[in-house]
Short mmCIF file of C-alpha atoms and ligand atoms in Angstrom, two decimals:
data_model
loop_
_atom_site.label_atom_id
_atom_site.label_comp_id
_atom_site.label_asym_id
_atom_site.label_seq_id
_atom_site.Cartn_x
_atom_site.Cartn_y
_atom_site.Cartn_z
CA MET A 1 -74.14 -171.70 78.52
CA THR A 2 -70.70 -171.70 80.07
CA ALA A 3 -67.57 -173.22 78.64
CA ASP A 4 -63.84 -173.19 79.29
CA VAL A 5 -62.96 -172.38 75.70
CA ILE A 6 -65.04 -170.92 72.85
CA VAL A 7 -63.53 -171.36 69.39
CA LEU A 8 -64.79 -169.05 66.73
CA GLY A 9 -64.84 -170.77 63.41
CA ALA A 10 -64.47 -174.45 62.46
CA GLY A 11 -62.02 -174.19 59.63
CA SER A 12 -58.81 -176.11 59.67
CA ALA A 13 -57.41 -174.01 62.46
CA GLY A 14 -60.61 -174.09 64.49
CA LEU A 15 -61.05 -177.73 64.15
CA ALA A 16 -57.47 -178.31 65.43
CA ALA A 17 -57.84 -175.85 68.25
CA ALA A 18 -61.23 -177.22 69.47
CA VAL A 19 -60.30 -180.96 69.31
CA THR A 20 -56.98 -180.27 70.94
CA ALA A 21 -58.48 -178.25 73.75
CA ALA A 22 -61.20 -180.85 74.36
CA ARG A 23 -58.61 -183.64 74.57
CA GLU A 24 -56.85 -181.58 77.19
CA GLY A 25 -59.95 -181.90 79.24
CA ALA A 26 -61.66 -178.57 78.58
CA LYS A 27 -65.23 -177.99 77.90
CA VAL A 28 -65.23 -176.55 74.45
CA VAL A 29 -67.91 -174.83 72.33
CA VAL A 30 -67.31 -174.17 68.65
CA LEU A 31 -69.35 -171.43 66.75
CA GLU A 32 -69.50 -171.99 62.98
CA ARG A 33 -71.80 -170.13 60.53
CA HIS A 34 -71.93 -173.01 58.03
CA GLY A 35 -73.51 -176.46 58.46
CA PHE A 36 -70.16 -178.26 58.46
CA ALA A 37 -66.58 -177.79 59.54
CA GLY A 38 -63.45 -177.37 57.32
CA GLY A 39 -63.80 -173.70 56.15
CA MET A 40 -61.93 -173.07 52.94
CA GLY A 41 -61.04 -176.73 52.77
CA THR A 42 -64.71 -177.75 52.48
CA ALA A 43 -67.00 -174.63 51.93
CA SER A 44 -64.66 -173.37 49.21
CA LEU A 45 -63.61 -176.80 47.93
CA VAL A 46 -59.89 -176.29 48.33
CA HIS A 47 -58.70 -179.84 47.84
CA THR A 48 -55.05 -180.19 48.74
CA PHE A 49 -53.39 -179.90 52.18
CA CYS A 50 -50.12 -177.91 51.80
CA GLY A 51 -47.53 -177.27 54.52
CA LEU A 52 -47.81 -180.73 56.12
CA TYR A 53 -44.35 -181.78 54.98
CA LEU A 54 -40.92 -180.21 55.27
CA LEU A 55 -39.21 -178.71 52.17
CA GLY A 56 -36.17 -180.27 50.60
CA GLU A 57 -35.13 -183.39 48.87
CA GLY A 58 -35.81 -186.98 49.87
CA PRO A 59 -38.92 -188.65 51.12
CA PRO A 60 -41.83 -186.61 52.75
CA ARG A 61 -41.23 -185.82 56.37
CA LEU A 62 -44.07 -184.28 58.52
CA ALA A 63 -43.25 -180.78 59.74
CA ASN A 64 -45.48 -180.69 62.79
CA PRO A 65 -46.47 -183.69 64.94
CA GLY A 66 -49.70 -184.13 66.72
CA PHE A 67 -52.98 -182.90 65.04
CA PRO A 68 -51.52 -182.18 61.54
CA ALA A 69 -50.01 -185.71 61.42
CA GLU A 70 -53.35 -187.16 62.57
CA MET A 71 -55.28 -185.29 59.85
CA ALA A 72 -52.89 -186.53 57.16
CA GLU A 73 -53.30 -190.10 58.36
CA ARG A 74 -57.10 -189.88 58.56
CA MET A 75 -57.29 -188.25 55.15
CA LEU A 76 -55.08 -190.90 53.60
CA ARG A 77 -57.28 -193.60 55.06
CA ALA A 78 -60.38 -191.83 53.58
CA THR A 79 -59.04 -191.21 50.11
CA GLY A 80 -57.05 -194.48 49.78
CA ASP A 81 -54.02 -192.53 48.42
CA ASP A 82 -50.59 -194.03 49.14
CA GLY A 83 -49.22 -190.72 50.44
CA PRO A 84 -48.48 -187.14 49.43
CA VAL A 85 -47.49 -186.28 45.88
CA ARG A 86 -44.55 -184.24 44.79
CA MET A 87 -45.37 -181.09 42.81
CA GLY A 88 -42.20 -179.43 41.70
CA ARG A 89 -40.27 -178.77 44.94
CA VAL A 90 -43.11 -179.36 47.39
CA TRP A 91 -45.12 -182.25 48.79
CA VAL A 92 -48.86 -181.93 48.88
CA LEU A 93 -51.54 -184.27 50.20
CA ARG A 94 -54.64 -184.53 48.17
CA GLN A 95 -57.78 -184.11 50.25
CA HIS A 96 -61.43 -184.51 49.50
CA PRO A 97 -63.80 -181.87 50.96
CA VAL A 98 -66.54 -184.54 51.45
CA GLU A 99 -64.09 -186.63 53.57
CA PHE A 100 -62.78 -183.58 55.44
CA VAL A 101 -66.35 -182.79 56.60
CA ARG A 102 -67.00 -186.38 57.76
CA ILE A 103 -63.56 -186.59 59.51
CA ALA A 104 -64.25 -183.33 61.34
CA ASP A 105 -67.61 -184.70 62.58
CA GLU A 106 -65.87 -187.75 63.88
CA LEU A 107 -63.18 -185.73 65.52
CA PHE A 108 -65.67 -183.43 67.25
CA ARG A 109 -67.70 -186.36 68.54
CA GLU A 110 -64.69 -188.46 69.65
CA SER A 111 -63.22 -185.55 71.55
CA GLY A 112 -66.42 -184.27 73.12
CA VAL A 113 -66.40 -180.81 71.47
CA GLU A 114 -69.85 -179.18 71.38
CA VAL A 115 -70.38 -177.71 67.96
CA LEU A 116 -72.96 -175.13 67.23
CA PHE A 117 -73.31 -174.88 63.39
CA HIS A 118 -75.42 -172.16 61.78
CA SER A 119 -74.20 -169.78 64.54
CA GLU A 120 -72.58 -166.49 63.60
CA ALA A 121 -70.74 -164.71 66.29
CA LEU A 122 -71.71 -161.05 66.31
CA ARG A 123 -70.71 -159.63 69.58
CA ALA A 124 -67.90 -160.38 72.15
CA GLU A 125 -66.85 -158.60 75.31
CA ARG A 126 -64.84 -158.92 78.54
CA ASP A 127 -66.89 -160.43 81.36
CA GLY A 128 -65.07 -160.47 84.70
CA ASP A 129 -62.12 -162.89 84.24
CA GLY A 130 -63.65 -164.33 81.09
CA TRP A 131 -65.67 -163.46 78.05
CA THR A 132 -69.13 -163.25 76.86
CA VAL A 133 -69.78 -164.14 73.22
CA GLU A 134 -73.19 -163.61 71.44
CA ALA A 135 -74.11 -165.65 68.40
CA VAL A 136 -77.14 -165.60 66.22
CA CYS A 137 -78.91 -168.53 64.73
CA ARG A 138 -81.99 -167.88 62.49
CA GLY A 139 -82.53 -164.47 64.16
CA GLN A 140 -82.21 -165.86 67.67
CA ARG A 141 -79.46 -164.64 69.88
CA LYS A 142 -77.54 -167.01 72.15
CA VAL A 143 -75.30 -165.80 74.84
CA LEU A 144 -72.28 -167.91 75.77
CA LYS A 145 -69.57 -167.43 78.37
CA ALA A 146 -66.04 -168.76 78.38
CA LYS A 147 -62.73 -168.38 80.19
CA ALA A 148 -60.70 -168.21 76.97
CA LEU A 149 -61.31 -167.62 73.37
CA VAL A 150 -59.75 -168.76 70.08
CA ASP A 151 -60.24 -166.73 66.96
CA ALA A 152 -60.00 -169.17 64.02
CA SER A 153 -62.44 -167.17 61.87
CA GLY A 154 -59.91 -166.67 59.05
CA ASP A 155 -60.94 -162.97 59.06
CA ALA A 156 -59.87 -161.98 62.57
CA VAL A 157 -63.57 -161.36 63.29
CA LEU A 158 -62.99 -161.45 67.00
CA ALA A 159 -60.43 -158.71 66.77
CA ASP A 160 -63.01 -156.57 65.16
CA LEU A 161 -65.65 -157.47 67.69
CA LEU A 162 -63.33 -156.70 70.57
CA GLY A 163 -61.93 -153.54 69.00
CA ALA A 164 -58.48 -155.05 69.20
CA ALA A 165 -55.42 -154.31 67.07
CA ALA A 166 -55.72 -155.82 63.59
CA GLU A 167 -54.26 -155.20 60.22
CA ARG A 168 -55.33 -155.37 56.56
CA THR A 169 -53.17 -155.47 53.49
CA GLU A 170 -54.01 -152.78 51.09
CA SER A 171 -56.59 -153.96 48.52
CA ALA A 172 -54.21 -153.94 45.41
CA LEU A 173 -51.71 -156.27 47.13
CA LEU A 174 -54.12 -158.67 48.71
CA GLN A 175 -53.70 -162.23 47.63
CA ARG A 176 -56.34 -162.78 45.02
CA PRO A 177 -59.42 -164.93 45.61
CA ALA A 178 -60.48 -168.07 43.62
CA TYR A 179 -63.62 -169.78 42.73
CA VAL A 180 -63.49 -173.64 43.01
CA PHE A 181 -66.28 -175.86 41.56
CA GLY A 182 -66.87 -179.56 41.00
CA VAL A 183 -67.41 -181.12 37.60
CA GLN A 184 -68.59 -184.63 36.86
CA GLY A 185 -69.22 -186.64 33.75
CA VAL A 186 -65.79 -186.23 32.24
CA VAL A 187 -64.50 -189.64 30.90
CA GLU A 188 -61.00 -190.14 29.49
CA ALA A 189 -61.22 -186.37 28.77
CA GLU A 190 -58.83 -183.92 27.33
CA GLU A 191 -56.74 -182.39 30.18
CA GLY A 192 -53.50 -180.64 31.06
CA LEU A 193 -51.68 -178.73 28.35
CA ALA A 194 -54.13 -179.63 25.50
CA LEU A 195 -57.02 -178.26 27.60
CA ALA A 196 -55.03 -175.09 28.48
CA GLY A 197 -54.47 -174.51 24.75
CA ARG A 198 -58.11 -175.05 24.05
CA ILE A 199 -59.20 -172.61 26.69
CA VAL A 200 -56.88 -169.97 25.38
CA ASP A 201 -58.24 -170.58 21.97
CA GLY A 202 -61.84 -170.07 23.32
CA VAL A 203 -60.84 -166.74 24.94
CA ARG A 204 -59.19 -165.60 21.63
CA ARG A 205 -62.22 -166.44 19.68
CA GLY A 206 -64.46 -164.54 22.11
CA GLU A 207 -66.28 -167.74 23.17
CA LEU A 208 -65.00 -167.48 26.78
CA PRO A 209 -64.54 -164.54 29.06
CA LYS A 210 -60.92 -163.50 29.65
CA GLU A 211 -61.12 -164.63 33.26
CA ALA A 212 -61.10 -168.15 31.88
CA LEU A 213 -57.27 -167.68 31.55
CA GLY A 214 -57.19 -168.10 35.28
CA LEU A 215 -58.85 -171.50 35.15
CA HIS A 216 -57.38 -174.85 35.67
CA PHE A 217 -58.74 -178.31 36.42
CA ARG A 218 -57.37 -181.08 38.75
CA SER A 219 -58.73 -184.54 39.44
CA SER A 220 -60.49 -185.01 42.72
CA GLY A 221 -59.19 -188.56 42.96
CA ARG A 222 -62.70 -189.97 42.43
CA ALA A 223 -63.66 -191.48 39.18
CA GLY A 224 -65.20 -189.04 36.69
CA GLU A 225 -64.87 -186.06 39.05
CA ILE A 226 -62.62 -183.02 38.69
CA PHE A 227 -62.36 -179.66 40.39
CA GLY A 228 -62.05 -176.51 38.39
CA SER A 229 -60.39 -173.48 40.05
CA ILE A 230 -60.67 -169.96 38.65
CA ASP A 231 -58.29 -167.23 39.94
CA LEU A 232 -60.27 -164.03 39.97
CA SER A 233 -59.01 -160.51 40.72
CA GLY A 234 -61.97 -159.59 42.93
CA ALA A 235 -61.70 -156.22 41.40
CA GLU A 236 -63.93 -156.95 38.47
CA GLU A 237 -66.10 -154.00 39.72
CA GLY A 238 -64.39 -151.72 42.18
CA ASP A 239 -61.65 -152.66 44.67
CA TYR A 240 -61.26 -156.10 46.05
CA ASP A 241 -62.58 -156.15 49.67
CA PRO A 242 -62.93 -159.65 51.10
CA LEU A 243 -64.95 -158.36 54.06
CA ASP A 244 -67.57 -156.61 52.01
CA ALA A 245 -70.73 -158.42 51.18
CA GLY A 246 -71.29 -156.55 47.99
CA CYS A 247 -67.81 -157.39 46.75
CA LEU A 248 -68.08 -161.06 47.86
CA SER A 249 -71.41 -161.28 46.19
CA ARG A 250 -70.10 -160.12 42.82
CA LEU A 251 -67.26 -162.61 43.21
CA GLU A 252 -69.68 -165.48 43.73
CA VAL A 253 -71.76 -164.53 40.69
CA ARG A 254 -68.79 -163.96 38.45
CA GLY A 255 -67.22 -167.27 39.53
CA ARG A 256 -70.34 -169.14 38.54
CA GLN A 257 -70.59 -167.31 35.21
CA VAL A 258 -67.04 -168.08 34.17
CA ALA A 259 -67.32 -171.72 35.35
CA SER A 260 -70.56 -172.25 33.51
CA ALA A 261 -69.23 -170.67 30.29
CA ALA A 262 -66.11 -172.78 30.40
CA VAL A 263 -67.93 -176.07 31.01
CA ASP A 264 -70.43 -175.27 28.21
CA PHE A 265 -67.56 -174.47 25.91
CA LEU A 266 -65.54 -177.59 26.74
CA LYS A 267 -68.69 -179.76 26.28
CA ARG A 268 -68.97 -178.50 22.75
CA GLU A 269 -65.34 -178.67 21.88
CA ALA A 270 -63.08 -180.86 23.99
CA ALA A 271 -62.80 -184.63 23.59
CA GLY A 272 -64.43 -186.61 26.51
CA TRP A 273 -66.26 -183.54 27.80
CA ALA A 274 -69.63 -184.04 25.98
CA ALA A 275 -71.42 -185.34 29.05
CA ALA A 276 -69.68 -183.00 31.63
CA TYR A 277 -71.71 -180.92 34.06
CA VAL A 278 -71.11 -178.69 37.00
CA SER A 279 -71.81 -181.01 39.95
CA HIS A 280 -71.36 -178.65 42.82
CA TRP A 281 -70.83 -174.95 43.67
CA PRO A 282 -68.80 -173.94 46.65
CA VAL A 283 -70.73 -172.60 49.62
CA ARG A 284 -68.39 -169.55 49.22
CA ALA A 285 -65.77 -168.22 46.94
CA GLY A 286 -62.22 -168.83 48.35
CA VAL A 287 -60.54 -165.98 50.16
CA ARG A 288 -56.83 -166.32 50.80
CA GLU A 289 -56.19 -163.21 52.75
CA SER A 290 -58.25 -160.61 54.65
CA ARG A 291 -57.63 -159.26 58.17
CA ARG A 292 -55.06 -160.46 60.61
CA TRP A 293 -54.46 -159.93 64.33
CA ILE A 294 -51.56 -157.82 65.50
CA GLY A 295 -49.91 -159.99 68.15
CA ARG A 296 -46.98 -159.80 70.55
CA HIS A 297 -44.97 -161.09 67.69
CA VAL A 298 -45.73 -160.25 64.06
CA LEU A 299 -43.90 -162.84 62.02
CA SER A 300 -42.32 -161.28 58.98
CA GLU A 301 -41.66 -162.27 55.53
CA ALA A 302 -37.95 -161.87 56.15
CA GLU A 303 -38.10 -164.26 59.08
CA VAL A 304 -39.85 -166.93 56.97
CA LEU A 305 -37.43 -166.57 54.10
CA ALA A 306 -34.44 -166.85 56.45
CA GLY A 307 -35.92 -169.93 58.14
CA THR A 308 -35.69 -168.06 61.46
CA ARG A 309 -36.22 -170.02 64.75
CA HIS A 310 -37.33 -168.47 68.00
CA ALA A 311 -37.05 -169.65 71.68
CA ASP A 312 -40.91 -170.13 71.89
CA ASP A 313 -41.82 -171.66 68.58
CA ILE A 314 -45.11 -173.66 68.70
CA ALA A 315 -45.06 -174.80 65.03
CA LEU A 316 -43.00 -174.73 61.86
CA ALA A 317 -43.89 -172.95 58.68
CA ALA A 318 -43.08 -175.54 56.02
CA TRP A 319 -44.52 -174.01 52.92
CA PRO A 320 -42.83 -171.46 50.62
CA LEU A 321 -44.25 -167.97 50.31
CA GLU A 322 -47.00 -168.55 47.76
CA PHE A 323 -47.95 -165.13 46.35
CA ARG A 324 -51.22 -164.95 44.39
CA GLU A 325 -51.22 -161.16 44.04
CA THR A 326 -52.20 -161.51 40.33
CA THR A 327 -54.52 -163.98 38.59
CA ARG A 328 -51.63 -165.40 36.56
CA GLY A 329 -50.78 -168.32 38.80
CA PRO A 330 -48.65 -168.68 41.95
CA LYS A 331 -45.27 -167.19 42.47
CA LEU A 332 -43.21 -169.24 44.97
CA ARG A 333 -40.42 -167.96 47.02
CA PHE A 334 -38.50 -170.55 49.04
CA PRO A 335 -36.75 -170.03 52.34
CA GLU A 336 -32.94 -170.19 52.56
CA GLU A 337 -31.82 -173.78 52.25
CA ASP A 338 -35.43 -174.82 52.41
CA ARG A 339 -35.36 -174.31 56.18
CA ALA A 340 -38.81 -174.15 57.82
CA ALA A 341 -39.15 -171.03 59.99
CA GLY A 342 -40.58 -171.17 63.49
CA ILE A 343 -43.90 -169.60 64.42
CA PRO A 344 -43.54 -168.19 67.96
CA LEU A 345 -46.29 -168.27 70.56
CA GLY A 346 -46.45 -164.44 70.33
CA CYS A 347 -48.09 -164.80 66.86
CA LEU A 348 -51.10 -166.39 68.58
CA MET A 349 -51.34 -163.78 71.41
CA PRO A 350 -53.00 -160.49 70.83
CA ARG A 351 -50.77 -157.53 71.60
CA ASP A 352 -53.09 -156.06 74.17
CA LEU A 353 -55.38 -158.83 75.39
CA ASP A 354 -55.01 -161.90 77.61
CA GLY A 355 -57.09 -164.99 77.28
CA VAL A 356 -57.60 -164.63 73.52
CA PHE A 357 -55.68 -166.69 70.94
CA ALA A 358 -55.51 -166.39 67.19
CA ALA A 359 -54.91 -169.32 64.82
CA GLY A 360 -54.97 -170.09 61.13
CA ARG A 361 -54.78 -167.61 58.34
CA CYS A 362 -55.56 -164.65 60.58
CA LEU A 363 -52.74 -165.02 63.11
CA SER A 364 -50.24 -162.26 63.58
CA CYS A 365 -47.89 -161.95 60.70
CA ASP A 366 -47.23 -159.61 57.77
CA HIS A 367 -48.53 -160.01 54.23
CA GLY A 368 -45.48 -161.91 53.00
CA ALA A 369 -45.41 -164.37 55.91
CA GLN A 370 -49.12 -165.04 55.52
CA ALA A 371 -48.38 -166.20 52.06
CA SER A 372 -46.70 -169.22 53.73
CA LEU A 373 -48.61 -169.60 56.93
CA ARG A 374 -52.18 -169.63 55.43
CA VAL A 375 -52.01 -173.19 54.12
CA MET A 376 -54.04 -175.76 55.93
CA GLY A 377 -51.20 -177.89 57.12
CA THR A 378 -49.86 -174.99 59.00
CA CYS A 379 -53.35 -173.95 60.21
CA PHE A 380 -53.76 -177.42 61.71
CA ALA A 381 -50.46 -176.79 63.62
CA THR A 382 -51.20 -173.20 64.79
CA GLY A 383 -54.69 -174.33 65.73
CA GLN A 384 -53.40 -177.19 67.80
CA ALA A 385 -51.12 -174.74 69.69
CA ALA A 386 -53.93 -172.24 70.21
CA GLY A 387 -56.01 -175.07 71.68
CA VAL A 388 -53.34 -175.84 74.22
CA ALA A 389 -52.73 -172.28 74.98
CA ALA A 390 -56.42 -171.54 75.56
CA VAL A 391 -56.78 -174.46 78.05
CA LEU A 392 -53.85 -173.22 80.07
CA ALA A 393 -55.35 -169.71 80.07
CA ALA A 394 -58.77 -171.08 81.08
CA ARG A 395 -57.17 -172.86 84.06
CA GLY A 396 -55.38 -169.68 85.06
CA GLU A 397 -51.99 -171.26 84.22
CA ALA A 398 -49.11 -169.45 82.44
CA VAL A 399 -49.60 -169.84 78.63
CA GLU A 400 -45.86 -170.03 78.37
CA GLY A 401 -46.43 -173.61 79.37
CA THR A 402 -47.91 -174.29 75.76
CA LEU A 403 -44.45 -175.25 74.47
CA LEU A 404 -43.71 -177.66 77.17
CA ARG A 405 -47.12 -179.22 76.94
CA LEU A 406 -46.92 -179.54 73.15
CA ARG A 407 -43.56 -181.25 73.66
CA GLU A 408 -44.99 -183.62 76.22
CA LEU A 409 -47.93 -184.54 73.97
CA HIS A 410 -46.06 -184.91 70.69
CA GLY A 411 -42.42 -184.58 71.06
CA SER A 412 -40.44 -181.84 69.25
CA PRO A 413 -41.17 -180.81 65.71
CA GLU A 414 -38.78 -181.92 62.96
CA MET B 1 -43.22 -160.65 10.67
CA LYS B 2 -40.60 -161.44 13.12
CA GLU B 3 -37.97 -164.00 12.78
CA MET B 4 -37.90 -167.24 14.88
CA PRO B 5 -36.65 -166.18 18.37
CA THR B 6 -33.57 -167.79 19.92
CA ALA B 7 -33.81 -169.99 22.90
CA GLU B 8 -32.21 -167.18 24.96
CA GLU B 9 -34.99 -164.75 23.84
CA VAL B 10 -37.54 -167.38 24.97
CA VAL B 11 -35.93 -167.76 28.38
CA ALA B 12 -35.89 -163.98 28.79
CA MET B 13 -39.50 -163.72 27.81
CA LEU B 14 -40.51 -166.47 30.34
CA ARG B 15 -38.66 -164.65 33.06
CA GLU B 16 -39.88 -161.16 32.24
CA GLU B 17 -43.44 -162.28 32.06
CA GLY B 18 -43.21 -164.26 35.21
CA ILE B 19 -44.27 -167.39 33.43
CA ALA B 20 -41.52 -169.58 34.82
CA ASP B 21 -39.03 -168.76 37.54
CA LEU B 22 -35.88 -169.67 35.75
CA GLU B 23 -32.29 -169.26 36.85
CA ASP B 24 -29.74 -167.15 34.93
CA GLY B 25 -28.45 -169.04 31.97
CA PHE B 26 -31.31 -171.64 31.93
CA ALA B 27 -30.20 -174.18 29.22
CA ALA B 28 -31.82 -174.13 25.77
CA ASP B 29 -32.62 -177.75 26.28
CA GLY B 30 -33.59 -177.42 29.95
CA ASN B 31 -36.98 -178.89 31.07
CA LEU B 32 -39.43 -176.03 31.59
CA PHE B 33 -42.05 -178.32 33.31
CA GLU B 34 -39.52 -179.50 35.81
CA ALA B 35 -38.74 -175.87 36.41
CA GLY B 36 -42.31 -175.30 37.50
CA MET B 37 -44.17 -174.33 34.42
CA ASP B 38 -47.67 -175.77 34.78
CA SER B 39 -50.76 -175.80 32.59
CA MET B 40 -51.90 -172.56 33.97
CA ALA B 41 -48.60 -170.89 33.04
CA VAL B 42 -48.93 -172.46 29.61
CA MET B 43 -52.14 -170.39 29.15
CA GLN B 44 -50.34 -167.24 29.87
CA LEU B 45 -47.44 -168.37 27.63
CA ILE B 46 -49.79 -168.75 24.70
CA VAL B 47 -51.24 -165.25 25.24
CA VAL B 48 -47.82 -163.65 25.65
CA VAL B 49 -46.39 -165.39 22.55
CA GLU B 50 -49.29 -164.19 20.56
CA GLU B 51 -48.80 -160.56 21.75
CA ARG B 52 -45.08 -160.47 21.33
CA PHE B 53 -44.51 -162.50 18.16
CA GLY B 54 -47.92 -162.73 16.55
CA ALA B 55 -47.67 -166.41 16.77
CA VAL B 56 -50.97 -168.18 17.19
CA ILE B 57 -50.57 -171.38 19.16
CA GLY B 58 -53.61 -173.61 18.75
CA PRO B 59 -54.92 -176.42 20.92
CA GLU B 60 -53.23 -179.00 18.70
CA ASP B 61 -49.86 -177.30 19.39
CA ALA B 62 -50.16 -177.45 23.14
CA GLY B 63 -48.18 -180.70 23.78
CA ARG B 64 -45.12 -181.45 25.71
CA GLU B 65 -43.02 -181.90 22.57
CA ASN B 66 -43.56 -178.23 21.60
CA LEU B 67 -43.41 -176.65 25.01
CA GLU B 68 -40.95 -178.61 27.11
CA THR B 69 -37.75 -176.67 26.40
CA PRO B 70 -36.81 -173.13 25.30
CA GLU B 71 -35.53 -174.50 22.01
CA ALA B 72 -38.68 -176.48 21.21
CA LEU B 73 -40.72 -173.36 22.06
CA ALA B 74 -38.50 -171.13 19.81
CA ARG B 75 -39.02 -173.53 16.92
CA LEU B 76 -42.87 -173.63 17.66
CA ILE B 77 -43.08 -169.86 17.67
CA GLY B 78 -40.95 -169.76 14.39
CA ARG B 79 -43.43 -172.17 12.71
CA ARG B 80 -46.61 -170.30 13.93
CA THR B 81 -45.31 -166.81 12.84
CA ALA B 82 -44.46 -168.02 9.35
C1 FAD C 1 -58.68 -170.66 46.30
C2 FAD C 1 -57.67 -171.08 47.44
C3 FAD C 1 -56.80 -172.10 47.25
C4 FAD C 1 -55.97 -172.56 48.31
N1 FAD C 1 -55.26 -173.49 48.08
C5 FAD C 1 -54.69 -174.19 49.08
C6 FAD C 1 -54.04 -175.46 48.98
O1 FAD C 1 -53.99 -176.06 47.94
N2 FAD C 1 -53.56 -176.10 50.13
C7 FAD C 1 -53.73 -175.45 51.37
O2 FAD C 1 -53.24 -176.01 52.27
N3 FAD C 1 -54.25 -174.24 51.51
C8 FAD C 1 -54.75 -173.61 50.40
N4 FAD C 1 -55.37 -172.45 50.59
C9 FAD C 1 -55.32 -171.71 51.83
C10 FAD C 1 -56.28 -172.42 52.94
O3 FAD C 1 -57.37 -173.09 52.28
C11 FAD C 1 -56.80 -171.37 53.91
O4 FAD C 1 -55.97 -170.35 54.14
C12 FAD C 1 -57.17 -172.18 55.20
O5 FAD C 1 -58.09 -173.14 54.89
C13 FAD C 1 -57.57 -171.23 56.29
O6 FAD C 1 -58.04 -171.93 57.32
P1 FAD C 1 -58.60 -171.19 58.63
O7 FAD C 1 -59.13 -172.28 59.55
O8 FAD C 1 -57.60 -170.22 59.10
O9 FAD C 1 -59.81 -170.32 58.10
P2 FAD C 1 -61.13 -170.66 57.19
O10 FAD C 1 -60.91 -171.88 56.50
O11 FAD C 1 -61.43 -169.47 56.46
O12 FAD C 1 -62.22 -170.96 58.33
C14 FAD C 1 -62.79 -169.98 59.07
C15 FAD C 1 -64.12 -170.52 59.54
O13 FAD C 1 -64.73 -169.58 60.53
C16 FAD C 1 -66.07 -169.42 60.16
N5 FAD C 1 -66.45 -168.14 60.58
C17 FAD C 1 -65.87 -166.92 60.21
N6 FAD C 1 -66.50 -165.92 60.92
C18 FAD C 1 -67.45 -166.43 61.70
C19 FAD C 1 -68.45 -165.83 62.58
N7 FAD C 1 -68.44 -164.52 62.81
N8 FAD C 1 -69.19 -166.72 63.19
C20 FAD C 1 -69.21 -168.05 62.96
N9 FAD C 1 -68.33 -168.69 62.13
C21 FAD C 1 -67.52 -167.79 61.54
C22 FAD C 1 -66.10 -169.66 58.70
O14 FAD C 1 -67.43 -170.00 58.30
C23 FAD C 1 -65.16 -170.79 58.42
O15 FAD C 1 -65.66 -172.00 58.52
C24 FAD C 1 -56.14 -171.92 49.43
C25 FAD C 1 -57.02 -170.95 49.68
C26 FAD C 1 -57.83 -170.47 48.68
C27 FAD C 1 -58.86 -169.43 48.92
#
């Protein structure tokens, strides 16, 4: 099978890249190991879009035009919400993973992307002017060829497969993972501060494991349904390694243990929780940070904090640095004057390779900058740019044309 | 047993423990929730207050009226250490 562009991974970045590239007229194939798109935003039940709106006072203003704006609009139509909600100093858009999956199916169909679910990429190499990628489905290998590749795997899988330059934050500093699960059957239930007090009380009395201190609940927006999120250290046994099956497996099991214990405890003790039950487990525990590409530009924490702009910015980073290095909740650092930094094209372009583009949480930046860039609103924007760049590369045109093309399509950001 | 802490001591504790990102000289009657303290931070707060002051804050105490400002918190800690 031969395509113009193969996109590895159908998370928020891969979805944006694939749909954008197909709308630009390219033949696009997406490889995704799960049975649906959305990545962390569906398989891990992460249920808010951050980074869609600029920081600062006043009404919400979209940071990046085009695909991110379209996703916001489609999601609002699906949830019936009026708009984003203000949380402290930021705007977030509530999203429902079930709607995200369905919207992604529609977008793929409308734009003519060919999606291969249940396909795990396991080999990639240079092939003349283009690339060969091998994926496996149920033990069967499939060989695909393309002129350009987009790595939206979240884990920079393609960098590993191609032996290209990539980087990992040392284990102790990695943003911590979290386990998100669905709960139903709660009616006019105790919530917020009172629930927080009750959970601490349960831990104090030895009825709950101490990891329950990293637990909080948020309404899904649907009647009687809430999401619980548990921040875990990932180092419950041995160092946290988000690319190791053993470590990830322990994380999954621990997440389910803590969630089950918490829901059982609240059923017994909290008002309105008597009929509560865990209604869904995530397909996978949520991983915030793993491996990143080293590109022609490595966006730094200092650049994001200074709101730095570059001549070749393809998107804006509109989320503060959100550190999750401990399980004790987020630590936010805001850029100077709430100014969104620019993400230059060089962050999508591997240092030593042509015809490959990175997008989403594994693009080229340092640990601190990734604390801002990883959010889904920004992944939609970097994915969109990677889609445009990949089409230009597939046609043998200069990828520097990405900026101009993005501007033609959507106007300038901000 | 310790005395009831001052509002300044409460602000210092919230900052040192990273529970809320407060500016220098945060007011005794300033709103901690508006300053970014959420329910997850409140869990940490309850744990820290017990470690530092031996004050046991129960589920019935975990309401806005007791937690909203440094001075309300100081009073609550005073009552629960007594
Ligand atoms: C607990 C948690 C809470 C978060 N909270 C928020 C929040 O509130 N708001 C927000 O905007 N962001 C939040 N984030 C961050 C955000 O969810 C992620 O950073 C973002 O979704 C990453 O998108 P992505 O497309 O880069 O990667 P991913 O979503 O990880 O998608 C990568 C996709 O690639 C696929 N894939 C990987 N390797 C292969 C392979 N070899 N073959 C085939 N397929 C492959 C995966 O299955 C996956 O579908 C949170 C993250 C976590 C973990």
